[in-house]
Amino acid sequence: MSTSLQLIRFTSSFFFFSFIFIFFFFAHTSATDHIVGANKGWNPGINYTNWANNHTFYVNDLISFRYQKTQYNVFMVNQSGYDNCTTEGALGNWSSGKDFITLDKAQRYYFICGNGQCFSGMKVSVLVHPLPSPPSSKSPSVAANASSESAGPVIWHKGLVGLRALAMAAVPFWIGWI
């Protein structure tokens, strides 16, 4: 094999390996951006309870509100403000039309539209869960001897199983088979 071909193979393998490393590093720390109402956005007449029930929120995920800034806004309130559609004692407010809010604690969050549209259904409550703890790193012999009754389910956050499959598919590139 010529030296230039070996250099090209090394360079392409190096860049591929670097890409995979960076991808894994940021995939572990990435958060999900939950766009309220999906393609319908933050507008009256939408059942945001159903929308929220179809999402799982974790600490450091984002919830984003998309709306016409001249018509609507977003207030973070407590449960009483949510139940009564009042902004008194609001914990935060936004009015840019593209608001990104970090859900930084495991708790229930309450959001309403503060210009009267809350009564038309512009309110959403989301329950934020703590990040799942990483799977324990038991040795194969310990894992094989563990009873099925004591083994809990392994929870992968944000599709890490697919990332591992991608890494395994990349092994032939790293060792020069392809």
Short mmCIF file of N, CA and C in Angstrom, two decimals:
data_model
loop_
_atom_site.label_atom_id
_atom_site.label_comp_id
_atom_site.label_asym_id
_atom_site.label_seq_id
_atom_site.Cartn_x
_atom_site.Cartn_y
_atom_site.Cartn_z
N MET A 1 0.85 -1.17 0.00
CA MET A 1 0.00 0.00 0.00
C MET A 1 0.89 1.23 0.00
N SER A 2 0.54 2.20 -0.79
CA SER A 2 1.38 3.40 -0.89
C SER A 2 1.25 4.25 0.37
N THR A 3 2.26 5.07 0.61
CA THR A 3 2.29 5.93 1.79
C THR A 3 1.14 6.93 1.77
N SER A 4 0.82 7.50 0.61
CA SER A 4 -0.27 8.47 0.54
C SER A 4 -1.61 7.81 0.84
N LEU A 5 -1.81 6.57 0.40
CA LEU A 5 -3.06 5.87 0.69
C LEU A 5 -3.16 5.56 2.18
N GLN A 6 -2.03 5.18 2.79
CA GLN A 6 -2.03 4.93 4.22
C GLN A 6 -2.34 6.22 4.99
N LEU A 7 -1.80 7.33 4.55
CA LEU A 7 -2.05 8.61 5.20
C LEU A 7 -3.52 8.99 5.08
N ILE A 8 -4.10 8.79 3.90
CA ILE A 8 -5.52 9.10 3.71
C ILE A 8 -6.38 8.21 4.61
N ARG A 9 -6.04 6.91 4.68
CA ARG A 9 -6.80 6.00 5.52
C ARG A 9 -6.68 6.41 6.99
N PHE A 10 -5.47 6.75 7.44
CA PHE A 10 -5.27 7.18 8.82
C PHE A 10 -6.04 8.46 9.09
N THR A 11 -5.96 9.44 8.20
CA THR A 11 -6.63 10.72 8.40
C THR A 11 -8.14 10.54 8.46
N SER A 12 -8.70 9.74 7.54
CA SER A 12 -10.15 9.53 7.55
C SER A 12 -10.57 8.77 8.80
N SER A 13 -9.76 7.77 9.22
CA SER A 13 -10.09 7.04 10.45
C SER A 13 -10.00 7.95 11.67
N PHE A 14 -9.00 8.82 11.70
CA PHE A 14 -8.84 9.74 12.81
C PHE A 14 -10.04 10.68 12.91
N PHE A 15 -10.46 11.24 11.79
CA PHE A 15 -11.60 12.16 11.82
C PHE A 15 -12.88 11.42 12.19
N PHE A 16 -13.06 10.21 11.68
CA PHE A 16 -14.24 9.42 12.01
C PHE A 16 -14.26 9.11 13.50
N PHE A 17 -13.13 8.66 14.06
CA PHE A 17 -13.04 8.37 15.48
C PHE A 17 -13.31 9.63 16.31
N SER A 18 -12.75 10.75 15.89
CA SER A 18 -12.96 12.01 16.60
C SER A 18 -14.43 12.40 16.59
N PHE A 19 -15.08 12.23 15.43
CA PHE A 19 -16.51 12.54 15.32
C PHE A 19 -17.32 11.67 16.28
N ILE A 20 -17.04 10.37 16.30
CA ILE A 20 -17.78 9.46 17.18
C ILE A 20 -17.54 9.83 18.65
N PHE A 21 -16.32 10.14 19.02
CA PHE A 21 -16.02 10.52 20.39
C PHE A 21 -16.80 11.78 20.79
N ILE A 22 -16.77 12.79 19.95
CA ILE A 22 -17.49 14.03 20.25
C ILE A 22 -18.99 13.76 20.30
N PHE A 23 -19.49 12.96 19.37
CA PHE A 23 -20.91 12.62 19.35
C PHE A 23 -21.32 11.95 20.66
N PHE A 24 -20.55 10.96 21.13
CA PHE A 24 -20.87 10.28 22.38
C PHE A 24 -20.79 11.22 23.56
N PHE A 25 -19.78 12.08 23.59
CA PHE A 25 -19.61 12.99 24.71
C PHE A 25 -20.81 13.91 24.83
N PHE A 26 -21.24 14.50 23.74
CA PHE A 26 -22.35 15.43 23.80
C PHE A 26 -23.69 14.71 23.90
N ALA A 27 -23.80 13.50 23.40
CA ALA A 27 -25.05 12.76 23.50
C ALA A 27 -25.36 12.42 24.96
N HIS A 28 -24.32 12.15 25.73
CA HIS A 28 -24.53 11.85 27.15
C HIS A 28 -25.04 13.06 27.90
N THR A 29 -24.68 14.25 27.47
CA THR A 29 -25.03 15.45 28.21
C THR A 29 -26.14 16.25 27.54
N SER A 30 -26.70 15.74 26.45
CA SER A 30 -27.71 16.52 25.74
C SER A 30 -29.05 16.47 26.46
N ALA A 31 -29.83 17.49 26.25
CA ALA A 31 -31.16 17.58 26.81
C ALA A 31 -32.16 17.63 25.66
N THR A 32 -33.38 17.28 25.97
CA THR A 32 -34.43 17.31 24.97
C THR A 32 -35.15 18.66 25.04
N ASP A 33 -35.47 19.20 23.88
CA ASP A 33 -36.26 20.42 23.80
C ASP A 33 -37.70 20.00 23.47
N HIS A 34 -38.58 20.17 24.43
CA HIS A 34 -40.00 19.83 24.25
C HIS A 34 -40.73 21.09 23.79
N ILE A 35 -41.18 21.10 22.55
CA ILE A 35 -41.89 22.26 22.01
C ILE A 35 -43.36 22.11 22.35
N VAL A 36 -43.85 23.00 23.20
CA VAL A 36 -45.22 22.92 23.68
C VAL A 36 -46.19 22.99 22.50
N GLY A 37 -47.06 22.00 22.42
CA GLY A 37 -48.05 21.96 21.35
C GLY A 37 -47.51 21.49 20.02
N ALA A 38 -46.24 21.11 19.98
CA ALA A 38 -45.57 20.66 18.74
C ALA A 38 -45.82 21.65 17.62
N ASN A 39 -46.34 21.21 16.49
CA ASN A 39 -46.49 22.12 15.35
C ASN A 39 -47.66 23.09 15.50
N LYS A 40 -48.49 22.92 16.55
CA LYS A 40 -49.60 23.86 16.78
C LYS A 40 -49.18 25.01 17.68
N GLY A 41 -48.09 24.84 18.40
CA GLY A 41 -47.55 25.91 19.23
C GLY A 41 -48.39 26.22 20.46
N TRP A 42 -48.19 27.42 20.96
CA TRP A 42 -48.83 27.91 22.19
C TRP A 42 -49.99 28.79 21.75
N ASN A 43 -51.18 28.19 21.67
CA ASN A 43 -52.38 28.86 21.16
C ASN A 43 -53.60 28.36 21.92
N PRO A 44 -54.69 29.14 21.92
CA PRO A 44 -55.92 28.68 22.58
C PRO A 44 -56.52 27.47 21.87
N GLY A 45 -57.33 26.72 22.62
CA GLY A 45 -58.07 25.61 22.03
C GLY A 45 -57.30 24.32 21.87
N ILE A 46 -56.12 24.20 22.46
CA ILE A 46 -55.32 22.99 22.35
C ILE A 46 -55.29 22.31 23.72
N ASN A 47 -55.40 21.00 23.74
CA ASN A 47 -55.38 20.26 24.99
C ASN A 47 -53.92 20.00 25.37
N TYR A 48 -53.37 20.88 26.18
CA TYR A 48 -51.97 20.75 26.58
C TYR A 48 -51.76 19.65 27.63
N THR A 49 -52.83 19.24 28.31
CA THR A 49 -52.71 18.12 29.24
C THR A 49 -52.37 16.86 28.46
N ASN A 50 -53.07 16.63 27.35
CA ASN A 50 -52.75 15.47 26.50
C ASN A 50 -51.34 15.57 25.96
N TRP A 51 -50.94 16.77 25.53
CA TRP A 51 -49.59 16.95 24.99
C TRP A 51 -48.55 16.58 26.06
N ALA A 52 -48.72 17.11 27.27
CA ALA A 52 -47.75 16.85 28.35
C ALA A 52 -47.72 15.38 28.74
N ASN A 53 -48.87 14.73 28.71
CA ASN A 53 -48.93 13.30 29.08
C ASN A 53 -48.22 12.41 28.08
N ASN A 54 -47.96 12.90 26.89
CA ASN A 54 -47.26 12.13 25.87
C ASN A 54 -45.76 12.42 25.83
N HIS A 55 -45.26 13.13 26.83
CA HIS A 55 -43.83 13.45 26.92
C HIS A 55 -43.31 13.05 28.29
N THR A 56 -42.04 12.68 28.33
CA THR A 56 -41.36 12.43 29.59
C THR A 56 -40.29 13.50 29.73
N PHE A 57 -40.34 14.22 30.83
CA PHE A 57 -39.45 15.33 31.07
C PHE A 57 -38.42 14.94 32.12
N TYR A 58 -37.17 15.27 31.85
CA TYR A 58 -36.08 15.02 32.79
C TYR A 58 -35.39 16.34 33.14
N VAL A 59 -34.72 16.32 34.29
CA VAL A 59 -33.96 17.49 34.72
C VAL A 59 -33.02 17.93 33.60
N ASN A 60 -32.96 19.22 33.36
CA ASN A 60 -32.15 19.90 32.34
C ASN A 60 -32.73 19.82 30.94
N ASP A 61 -33.90 19.20 30.77
CA ASP A 61 -34.59 19.32 29.49
C ASP A 61 -35.09 20.75 29.35
N LEU A 62 -35.42 21.10 28.13
CA LEU A 62 -35.99 22.42 27.86
C LEU A 62 -37.46 22.26 27.51
N ILE A 63 -38.24 23.25 27.90
CA ILE A 63 -39.60 23.35 27.41
C ILE A 63 -39.64 24.67 26.66
N SER A 64 -40.11 24.63 25.43
CA SER A 64 -40.11 25.87 24.65
C SER A 64 -41.51 26.18 24.17
N PHE A 65 -41.80 27.45 24.19
CA PHE A 65 -43.10 27.97 23.79
C PHE A 65 -42.91 28.79 22.53
N ARG A 66 -43.69 28.50 21.50
CA ARG A 66 -43.65 29.22 20.23
C ARG A 66 -45.02 29.84 20.01
N TYR A 67 -45.05 31.16 19.83
CA TYR A 67 -46.33 31.85 19.69
C TYR A 67 -46.10 33.23 19.09
N GLN A 68 -47.20 33.89 18.76
CA GLN A 68 -47.12 35.25 18.24
C GLN A 68 -46.93 36.19 19.43
N LYS A 69 -45.77 36.85 19.50
CA LYS A 69 -45.43 37.61 20.70
C LYS A 69 -46.33 38.81 20.95
N THR A 70 -47.01 39.29 19.95
CA THR A 70 -47.92 40.42 20.17
C THR A 70 -49.26 39.97 20.76
N GLN A 71 -49.51 38.66 20.78
CA GLN A 71 -50.81 38.18 21.27
C GLN A 71 -50.73 37.42 22.59
N TYR A 72 -49.64 36.66 22.81
CA TYR A 72 -49.60 35.78 23.97
C TYR A 72 -48.31 35.98 24.75
N ASN A 73 -48.21 35.28 25.88
CA ASN A 73 -47.02 35.27 26.71
C ASN A 73 -47.02 33.99 27.53
N VAL A 74 -46.03 33.84 28.39
CA VAL A 74 -45.91 32.65 29.23
C VAL A 74 -45.54 33.10 30.64
N PHE A 75 -46.25 32.58 31.61
CA PHE A 75 -45.93 32.81 33.02
C PHE A 75 -45.74 31.46 33.69
N MET A 76 -44.66 31.36 34.48
CA MET A 76 -44.50 30.19 35.34
C MET A 76 -45.13 30.56 36.68
N VAL A 77 -46.06 29.73 37.12
CA VAL A 77 -46.81 30.02 38.34
C VAL A 77 -46.79 28.80 39.26
N ASN A 78 -47.37 28.97 40.45
CA ASN A 78 -47.52 27.83 41.35
C ASN A 78 -48.85 27.13 41.02
N GLN A 79 -49.18 26.08 41.77
CA GLN A 79 -50.38 25.31 41.46
C GLN A 79 -51.64 26.15 41.59
N SER A 80 -51.68 27.03 42.57
CA SER A 80 -52.85 27.89 42.74
C SER A 80 -53.03 28.83 41.55
N GLY A 81 -51.94 29.42 41.08
CA GLY A 81 -52.01 30.28 39.89
C GLY A 81 -52.46 29.50 38.67
N TYR A 82 -52.02 28.26 38.57
CA TYR A 82 -52.41 27.39 37.46
C TYR A 82 -53.90 27.06 37.54
N ASP A 83 -54.35 26.64 38.72
CA ASP A 83 -55.74 26.25 38.90
C ASP A 83 -56.70 27.42 38.69
N ASN A 84 -56.28 28.63 39.11
CA ASN A 84 -57.15 29.81 39.05
C ASN A 84 -56.82 30.76 37.91
N CYS A 85 -55.85 30.41 37.07
CA CYS A 85 -55.43 31.26 35.95
C CYS A 85 -55.06 32.68 36.40
N THR A 86 -54.23 32.76 37.45
CA THR A 86 -53.76 34.06 37.92
C THR A 86 -52.23 34.11 37.88
N THR A 87 -51.71 35.28 37.60
CA THR A 87 -50.26 35.46 37.54
C THR A 87 -49.69 36.05 38.83
N GLU A 88 -50.54 36.25 39.81
CA GLU A 88 -50.07 36.80 41.08
C GLU A 88 -49.03 35.89 41.70
N GLY A 89 -47.88 36.45 42.04
CA GLY A 89 -46.78 35.66 42.60
C GLY A 89 -46.08 34.80 41.57
N ALA A 90 -46.14 35.20 40.30
CA ALA A 90 -45.51 34.41 39.23
C ALA A 90 -44.03 34.19 39.52
N LEU A 91 -43.53 33.03 39.13
CA LEU A 91 -42.14 32.66 39.35
C LEU A 91 -41.25 33.03 38.16
N GLY A 92 -41.87 33.43 37.05
CA GLY A 92 -41.13 33.84 35.86
C GLY A 92 -42.12 34.21 34.77
N ASN A 93 -41.67 35.05 33.85
CA ASN A 93 -42.52 35.36 32.70
C ASN A 93 -41.66 35.62 31.47
N TRP A 94 -42.24 35.29 30.31
CA TRP A 94 -41.55 35.39 29.03
C TRP A 94 -42.53 35.93 27.99
N SER A 95 -41.99 36.64 27.00
CA SER A 95 -42.87 37.22 25.98
C SER A 95 -42.18 37.40 24.63
N SER A 96 -41.16 36.61 24.36
CA SER A 96 -40.39 36.78 23.12
C SER A 96 -41.04 36.11 21.91
N GLY A 97 -41.94 35.17 22.16
CA GLY A 97 -42.53 34.40 21.06
C GLY A 97 -41.77 33.12 20.77
N LYS A 98 -40.55 33.02 21.29
CA LYS A 98 -39.73 31.81 21.18
C LYS A 98 -38.98 31.68 22.50
N ASP A 99 -39.66 31.14 23.48
CA ASP A 99 -39.11 31.08 24.84
C ASP A 99 -38.61 29.68 25.16
N PHE A 100 -37.35 29.60 25.61
CA PHE A 100 -36.72 28.34 25.99
C PHE A 100 -36.49 28.37 27.49
N ILE A 101 -37.10 27.45 28.20
CA ILE A 101 -37.02 27.43 29.66
C ILE A 101 -36.40 26.11 30.09
N THR A 102 -35.33 26.19 30.87
CA THR A 102 -34.67 24.99 31.38
C THR A 102 -35.42 24.47 32.59
N LEU A 103 -35.75 23.21 32.54
CA LEU A 103 -36.42 22.55 33.67
C LEU A 103 -35.31 21.97 34.55
N ASP A 104 -34.84 22.79 35.49
CA ASP A 104 -33.61 22.46 36.20
C ASP A 104 -33.79 21.71 37.52
N LYS A 105 -35.04 21.39 37.89
CA LYS A 105 -35.28 20.65 39.12
C LYS A 105 -36.32 19.56 38.87
N ALA A 106 -36.21 18.48 39.63
CA ALA A 106 -37.21 17.42 39.56
C ALA A 106 -38.40 17.88 40.40
N GLN A 107 -39.43 18.33 39.72
CA GLN A 107 -40.63 18.84 40.39
C GLN A 107 -41.72 19.03 39.34
N ARG A 108 -42.89 19.44 39.77
CA ARG A 108 -43.97 19.79 38.83
C ARG A 108 -43.86 21.29 38.53
N TYR A 109 -43.92 21.61 37.24
CA TYR A 109 -43.90 22.99 36.77
C TYR A 109 -45.28 23.34 36.22
N TYR A 110 -45.67 24.61 36.40
CA TYR A 110 -46.95 25.10 35.92
C TYR A 110 -46.73 26.34 35.06
N PHE A 111 -47.30 26.35 33.87
CA PHE A 111 -47.19 27.48 32.96
C PHE A 111 -48.58 27.88 32.48
N ILE A 112 -48.80 29.20 32.40
CA ILE A 112 -50.06 29.70 31.87
C ILE A 112 -49.80 30.88 30.95
N CYS A 113 -50.79 31.19 30.11
CA CYS A 113 -50.75 32.43 29.34
C CYS A 113 -51.35 33.49 30.26
N GLY A 114 -50.67 34.61 30.39
CA GLY A 114 -51.08 35.61 31.37
C GLY A 114 -52.01 36.69 30.87
N ASN A 115 -52.48 36.61 29.64
CA ASN A 115 -53.35 37.69 29.16
C ASN A 115 -54.80 37.24 28.97
N GLY A 116 -55.25 36.33 29.83
CA GLY A 116 -56.63 35.89 29.80
C GLY A 116 -56.88 34.62 29.02
N GLN A 117 -55.93 34.19 28.22
CA GLN A 117 -56.13 32.99 27.40
C GLN A 117 -56.00 31.70 28.21
N CYS A 118 -55.56 31.79 29.43
CA CYS A 118 -55.49 30.61 30.30
C CYS A 118 -56.87 29.98 30.41
N PHE A 119 -57.90 30.82 30.49
CA PHE A 119 -59.27 30.31 30.58
C PHE A 119 -59.69 29.59 29.31
N SER A 120 -58.99 29.82 28.20
CA SER A 120 -59.26 29.13 26.93
C SER A 120 -58.36 27.91 26.76
N GLY A 121 -57.70 27.50 27.84
CA GLY A 121 -56.90 26.29 27.81
C GLY A 121 -55.41 26.50 27.62
N MET A 122 -54.96 27.75 27.57
CA MET A 122 -53.52 27.99 27.39
C MET A 122 -52.81 27.88 28.73
N LYS A 123 -52.70 26.63 29.19
CA LYS A 123 -51.96 26.32 30.41
C LYS A 123 -51.47 24.90 30.30
N VAL A 124 -50.29 24.67 30.86
CA VAL A 124 -49.71 23.34 30.81
C VAL A 124 -48.94 23.09 32.11
N SER A 125 -49.04 21.86 32.59
CA SER A 125 -48.32 21.43 33.77
C SER A 125 -47.48 20.23 33.38
N VAL A 126 -46.21 20.23 33.76
CA VAL A 126 -45.32 19.13 33.43
C VAL A 126 -44.61 18.63 34.68
N LEU A 127 -44.46 17.32 34.76
CA LEU A 127 -43.74 16.71 35.87
C LEU A 127 -42.34 16.35 35.37
N VAL A 128 -41.32 16.91 36.04
CA VAL A 128 -39.94 16.68 35.65
C VAL A 128 -39.33 15.63 36.58
N HIS A 129 -38.78 14.60 35.96
CA HIS A 129 -38.18 13.48 36.69
C HIS A 129 -36.67 13.69 36.84
N PRO A 130 -36.08 13.14 37.90
CA PRO A 130 -34.61 13.18 37.99
C PRO A 130 -34.02 12.34 36.87
N LEU A 131 -32.79 12.64 36.50
CA LEU A 131 -32.12 11.82 35.49
C LEU A 131 -31.95 10.42 36.02
N PRO A 132 -32.18 9.41 35.18
CA PRO A 132 -31.97 8.03 35.63
C PRO A 132 -30.50 7.84 35.98
N SER A 133 -30.26 7.06 37.01
CA SER A 133 -28.86 6.81 37.37
C SER A 133 -28.28 5.86 36.34
N PRO A 134 -26.98 6.02 36.06
CA PRO A 134 -26.34 5.15 35.07
C PRO A 134 -26.36 3.71 35.54
N PRO A 135 -26.39 2.78 34.59
CA PRO A 135 -26.37 1.37 34.99
C PRO A 135 -25.10 1.06 35.76
N SER A 136 -25.22 0.16 36.75
CA SER A 136 -24.04 -0.21 37.53
C SER A 136 -23.08 -0.99 36.65
N SER A 137 -21.81 -0.88 36.97
CA SER A 137 -20.80 -1.56 36.16
C SER A 137 -20.32 -2.79 36.92
N LYS A 138 -21.19 -3.80 37.00
CA LYS A 138 -20.82 -5.06 37.65
C LYS A 138 -19.95 -5.87 36.70
N SER A 139 -19.07 -6.64 37.27
CA SER A 139 -18.26 -7.53 36.43
C SER A 139 -19.17 -8.60 35.85
N PRO A 140 -18.81 -9.19 34.70
CA PRO A 140 -19.67 -10.21 34.07
C PRO A 140 -20.02 -11.36 35.01
N SER A 141 -19.07 -11.82 35.84
CA SER A 141 -19.36 -12.95 36.72
C SER A 141 -20.36 -12.54 37.80
N VAL A 142 -20.25 -11.33 38.31
CA VAL A 142 -21.20 -10.85 39.32
C VAL A 142 -22.57 -10.68 38.69
N ALA A 143 -22.60 -10.12 37.48
CA ALA A 143 -23.89 -9.92 36.80
C ALA A 143 -24.54 -11.26 36.48
N ALA A 144 -23.75 -12.27 36.13
CA ALA A 144 -24.31 -13.58 35.80
C ALA A 144 -24.88 -14.27 37.04
N ASN A 145 -24.28 -14.00 38.20
CA ASN A 145 -24.74 -14.63 39.43
C ASN A 145 -25.85 -13.87 40.12
N ALA A 146 -26.16 -12.67 39.66
CA ALA A 146 -27.21 -11.87 40.29
C ALA A 146 -28.56 -12.53 40.03
N SER A 147 -29.40 -12.52 41.04
CA SER A 147 -30.72 -13.14 40.84
C SER A 147 -31.61 -12.22 40.04
N SER A 148 -32.54 -12.80 39.30
CA SER A 148 -33.43 -12.00 38.45
C SER A 148 -34.36 -11.16 39.30
N GLU A 149 -34.61 -11.56 40.56
CA GLU A 149 -35.50 -10.79 41.42
C GLU A 149 -34.85 -9.49 41.86
N SER A 150 -33.54 -9.46 42.01
CA SER A 150 -32.88 -8.26 42.50
C SER A 150 -32.44 -7.33 41.38
N ALA A 151 -32.48 -7.81 40.18
CA ALA A 151 -32.02 -6.97 39.06
C ALA A 151 -33.15 -6.04 38.64
N GLY A 152 -32.89 -4.74 38.70
CA GLY A 152 -33.88 -3.75 38.27
C GLY A 152 -33.75 -3.49 36.78
N PRO A 153 -34.72 -2.81 36.21
CA PRO A 153 -34.64 -2.52 34.78
C PRO A 153 -33.55 -1.50 34.49
N VAL A 154 -32.94 -1.64 33.36
CA VAL A 154 -31.94 -0.68 32.92
C VAL A 154 -32.67 0.38 32.12
N ILE A 155 -32.53 1.62 32.52
CA ILE A 155 -33.21 2.72 31.84
C ILE A 155 -32.16 3.52 31.07
N TRP A 156 -32.36 3.61 29.77
CA TRP A 156 -31.46 4.40 28.93
C TRP A 156 -32.12 5.72 28.65
N HIS A 157 -31.40 6.79 28.87
CA HIS A 157 -31.94 8.14 28.66
C HIS A 157 -31.59 8.62 27.27
N LYS A 158 -32.59 9.02 26.52
CA LYS A 158 -32.43 9.68 25.23
C LYS A 158 -31.77 8.80 24.16
N GLY A 159 -32.10 7.53 24.15
CA GLY A 159 -31.67 6.68 23.04
C GLY A 159 -30.22 6.27 23.06
N LEU A 160 -29.64 6.07 24.21
CA LEU A 160 -28.24 5.69 24.26
C LEU A 160 -28.00 4.29 23.72
N VAL A 161 -29.04 3.45 23.68
CA VAL A 161 -28.88 2.12 23.11
C VAL A 161 -28.50 2.24 21.64
N GLY A 162 -29.16 3.12 20.92
CA GLY A 162 -28.84 3.35 19.52
C GLY A 162 -27.43 3.87 19.33
N LEU A 163 -26.97 4.68 20.26
CA LEU A 163 -25.61 5.21 20.17
C LEU A 163 -24.58 4.09 20.33
N ARG A 164 -24.87 3.17 21.22
CA ARG A 164 -23.94 2.04 21.39
C ARG A 164 -23.91 1.19 20.14
N ALA A 165 -25.07 0.98 19.52
CA ALA A 165 -25.11 0.21 18.28
C ALA A 165 -24.30 0.90 17.20
N LEU A 166 -24.38 2.22 17.13
CA LEU A 166 -23.60 2.99 16.17
C LEU A 166 -22.10 2.81 16.44
N ALA A 167 -21.73 2.82 17.69
CA ALA A 167 -20.31 2.65 18.03
C ALA A 167 -19.82 1.26 17.61
N MET A 168 -20.64 0.25 17.85
CA MET A 168 -20.25 -1.10 17.47
C MET A 168 -20.12 -1.23 15.95
N ALA A 169 -20.99 -0.54 15.22
CA ALA A 169 -20.90 -0.56 13.76
C ALA A 169 -19.65 0.15 13.28
N ALA A 170 -19.12 1.07 14.09
CA ALA A 170 -17.96 1.85 13.69
C ALA A 170 -16.64 1.13 13.96
N VAL A 171 -16.66 0.05 14.73
CA VAL A 171 -15.43 -0.67 15.09
C VAL A 171 -14.62 -1.07 13.86
N PRO A 172 -15.24 -1.61 12.78
CA PRO A 172 -14.42 -1.97 11.62
C PRO A 172 -13.64 -0.79 11.03
N PHE A 173 -14.19 0.41 11.12
CA PHE A 173 -13.47 1.59 10.63
C PHE A 173 -12.25 1.88 11.50
N TRP A 174 -12.47 1.77 12.81
CA TRP A 174 -11.39 2.11 13.75
C TRP A 174 -10.19 1.17 13.59
N ILE A 175 -10.47 -0.10 13.32
CA ILE A 175 -9.34 -1.04 13.26
C ILE A 175 -8.88 -1.29 11.83
N GLY A 176 -9.46 -0.54 10.89
CA GLY A 176 -8.94 -0.58 9.52
C GLY A 176 -9.47 -1.68 8.63
N TRP A 177 -10.57 -2.34 9.00
CA TRP A 177 -11.12 -3.39 8.15
C TRP A 177 -11.78 -2.80 6.92
N ILE A 178 -12.30 -1.60 7.03
CA ILE A 178 -13.02 -0.99 5.90
C ILE A 178 -12.28 0.26 5.45
#
